[in-house]
């Protein structure tokens, strides 16, 4: 006989572990022992718990450190499926034991059903049914994404309904056969893993600019790694030309090709930009173009929809925002440096001439810190000298002619690049109205390794946007800055590097507010120029690069 205390303990145990009560009833049933043994043996083979042990540990560590996102709260992976199975006595043995043993096979009779033509890993990793991003698998037969592989999961259901049996986990890159539930370990699937997550060794990265070999896509078309077209999702050509330009900046590209360089960074924008860089330079892609969809989603979120799909924007504004945001996400707490500043940051000396009245108004506000000010109560002009860093330089174009010529046609004016670079010679005065009337003089005190120039073609007024059609004549190679603007003397044992070569040239065609952008980029391995507009990539002559309305340029400093 049981005492009352023992009965109470049994009731508490049942209340805490209801599964054990059902298990006891199941064990005490009148089924024959052989049948029970066979049932349990089947359970140990067909374990459909989705998560691997390392994934569970990772999730627990995330919870402990408070890093788990709101969208990942609650039960992960296919625990929902397990909850649905609680009422099924056939699964209770696994619910108590939580066995995670999965059979691994080298041979699978369904490998010939894998269709590489339909595989596209450029889009967000969301289940096509539940729209969840947890534990998503790609069907290697039809290319669709499904969540989980438990018996109540969408992938399991799809395998029974459509007869598609081979699935890859988009996070762990493990391949499984459903509904059988075993893992497939076959080297013929490695090419799919490389497309899902391209990898580069440091030796491969160093040899990229020497590679002259073309790659072949599954459809038989040839493409150059690094010279692939980018899909224009909807009026996103301003993003495409910016990305294609930044892909020519060798230190920046090499940094993002190796994820270990930024594994400490938690910014989704940084990791999406790294993934896109690796896909563009990958030599084993299934197709000759890349869709920047995941990167654009990260851009929309990080910019709070300032830049979004379906709305045309300015590539100069996007370049400025992207470089500053990447720098802010990559910089360490110890020093204010990053790969962005190492590549693009230079320094300007700014001399501001302010009318005396404006100076004393400013002085009352106390807003002139870190500036060298020359003030005199009886002087008409106050001089302020300051140093400021820059990532790009804006050049002013001369206004176009207002009247037509004798032939009743507007003459499109041309101006040499050296003329508009005189803005930074320290002598030419630029008048500004905002935030107050002042006369500015600029002088470059430190040149960056990569110099970004943008021509201010568009001016906005109260009614519409005007575009300046002036053509800028510029050299493609050997832009010598010291002949046109004064440069600081180099340090001891250093050589003055003032020669630059053009590596990217962004062009705007069409009317302001409409039109489209394209970019000319250089392939370093053969010093050939290519014109890129979204998915269209074609070789062009260097002479054609300068015959267009250039909007933004990237120059690389010669190291010799």
PDB file of N, CA, C and O in Angstrom, residues 9 16 28 45 74 92 99 146 164 184 200 317 341 406 465 472 495 554:
ATOM      1  N   UNK A   9       3.495  12.601  -3.871  1.00  0.00           N
ATOM      2  CA  UNK A   9       4.697  12.716  -4.712  1.00  0.00           C
ATOM      3  C   UNK A   9       4.407  12.260  -6.130  1.00  0.00           C
ATOM      4  O   UNK A   9       4.888  12.854  -7.101  1.00  0.00           O
ATOM      5  N   UNK A  16       4.256  17.611 -13.148  1.00  0.00           N
ATOM      6  CA  UNK A  16       5.429  18.218 -13.761  1.00  0.00           C
ATOM      7  C   UNK A  16       5.820  17.543 -15.071  1.00  0.00           C
ATOM      8  O   UNK A  16       6.295  18.194 -15.994  1.00  0.00           O
ATOM      9  N   UNK A  28       2.587  -0.003 -20.019  1.00  0.00           N
ATOM     10  CA  UNK A  28       1.808  -1.031 -19.325  1.00  0.00           C
ATOM     11  C   UNK A  28       0.722  -1.629 -20.203  1.00  0.00           C
ATOM     12  O   UNK A  28      -0.066  -2.445 -19.737  1.00  0.00           O
ATOM     13  N   UNK A  45      15.947   5.243 -35.203  1.00  0.00           N
ATOM     14  CA  UNK A  45      16.460   5.499 -36.544  1.00  0.00           C
ATOM     15  C   UNK A  45      15.866   6.777 -37.127  1.00  0.00           C
ATOM     16  O   UNK A  45      16.559   7.604 -37.677  1.00  0.00           O
ATOM     17  N   UNK A  74      10.885  32.514 -28.300  1.00  0.00           N
ATOM     18  CA  UNK A  74      10.028  31.346 -28.322  1.00  0.00           C
ATOM     19  C   UNK A  74      10.819  30.134 -28.700  1.00  0.00           C
ATOM     20  O   UNK A  74      12.028  30.076 -28.597  1.00  0.00           O
ATOM     21  N   UNK A  92       6.289   9.582 -28.123  1.00  0.00           N
ATOM     22  CA  UNK A  92       6.600   9.955 -26.747  1.00  0.00           C
ATOM     23  C   UNK A  92       7.964   9.451 -26.302  1.00  0.00           C
ATOM     24  O   UNK A  92       8.620  10.079 -25.476  1.00  0.00           O
ATOM     25  N   UNK A  99      16.429  12.028 -28.544  1.00  0.00           N
ATOM     26  CA  UNK A  99      17.548  11.459 -29.287  1.00  0.00           C
ATOM     27  C   UNK A  99      17.807  12.249 -30.553  1.00  0.00           C
ATOM     28  O   UNK A  99      16.885  12.633 -31.248  1.00  0.00           O
ATOM     29  N   UNK A 146      11.607  25.689 -47.482  1.00  0.00           N
ATOM     30  CA  UNK A 146      10.627  25.184 -46.522  1.00  0.00           C
ATOM     31  C   UNK A 146      11.286  25.073 -45.147  1.00  0.00           C
ATOM     32  O   UNK A 146      12.486  24.866 -45.043  1.00  0.00           O
ATOM     33  N   UNK A 164       9.498  15.259 -53.813  1.00  0.00           N
ATOM     34  CA  UNK A 164      10.851  15.827 -53.834  1.00  0.00           C
ATOM     35  C   UNK A 164      11.547  15.435 -52.536  1.00  0.00           C
ATOM     36  O   UNK A 164      11.066  15.757 -51.445  1.00  0.00           O
ATOM     37  N   UNK A 184      22.650  12.860 -46.137  1.00  0.00           N
ATOM     38  CA  UNK A 184      23.381  12.416 -47.333  1.00  0.00           C
ATOM     39  C   UNK A 184      24.776  13.032 -47.316  1.00  0.00           C
ATOM     40  O   UNK A 184      24.925  14.249 -47.256  1.00  0.00           O
ATOM     41  N   UNK A 200      36.729  31.659 -49.861  1.00  0.00           N
ATOM     42  CA  UNK A 200      37.997  32.060 -50.457  1.00  0.00           C
ATOM     43  C   UNK A 200      39.103  31.871 -49.433  1.00  0.00           C
ATOM     44  O   UNK A 200      38.930  32.227 -48.257  1.00  0.00           O
ATOM     45  N   UNK A 317      24.666  60.100 -52.894  1.00  0.00           N
ATOM     46  CA  UNK A 317      24.120  60.035 -51.534  1.00  0.00           C
ATOM     47  C   UNK A 317      24.223  58.623 -50.975  1.00  0.00           C
ATOM     48  O   UNK A 317      24.557  58.431 -49.802  1.00  0.00           O
ATOM     49  N   UNK A 341      38.076  53.905 -43.806  1.00  0.00           N
ATOM     50  CA  UNK A 341      38.952  55.067 -43.649  1.00  0.00           C
ATOM     51  C   UNK A 341      40.335  54.800 -44.224  1.00  0.00           C
ATOM     52  O   UNK A 341      40.967  55.705 -44.758  1.00  0.00           O
ATOM     53  N   UNK A 406      24.295  79.878 -83.577  1.00  0.00           N
ATOM     54  CA  UNK A 406      23.768  80.278 -84.892  1.00  0.00           C
ATOM     55  C   UNK A 406      22.960  79.151 -85.520  1.00  0.00           C
ATOM     56  O   UNK A 406      21.977  79.389 -86.232  1.00  0.00           O
ATOM     57  N   UNK A 465      14.106  69.815 -60.786  1.00  0.00           N
ATOM     58  CA  UNK A 465      15.537  69.501 -60.709  1.00  0.00           C
ATOM     59  C   UNK A 465      16.157  69.765 -62.080  1.00  0.00           C
ATOM     60  O   UNK A 465      15.622  69.328 -63.104  1.00  0.00           O
ATOM     61  N   UNK A 472      32.929  66.482 -68.948  1.00  0.00           N
ATOM     62  CA  UNK A 472      34.204  66.655 -68.252  1.00  0.00           C
ATOM     63  C   UNK A 472      35.252  65.806 -68.963  1.00  0.00           C
ATOM     64  O   UNK A 472      35.063  64.592 -69.144  1.00  0.00           O
ATOM     65  N   UNK A 495      57.829  58.805 -50.441  1.00  0.00           N
ATOM     66  CA  UNK A 495      57.729  59.421 -51.760  1.00  0.00           C
ATOM     67  C   UNK A 495      56.338  60.027 -51.917  1.00  0.00           C
ATOM     68  O   UNK A 495      55.346  59.466 -51.455  1.00  0.00           O
ATOM     69  N   UNK A 554      36.094  56.958 -59.232  1.00  0.00           N
ATOM     70  CA  UNK A 554      37.027  56.461 -58.213  1.00  0.00           C
ATOM     71  C   UNK A 554      38.392  56.309 -58.870  1.00  0.00           C
ATOM     72  O   UNK A 554      38.532  55.621 -59.889  1.00  0.00           O
TER      73      UNK A 554
END
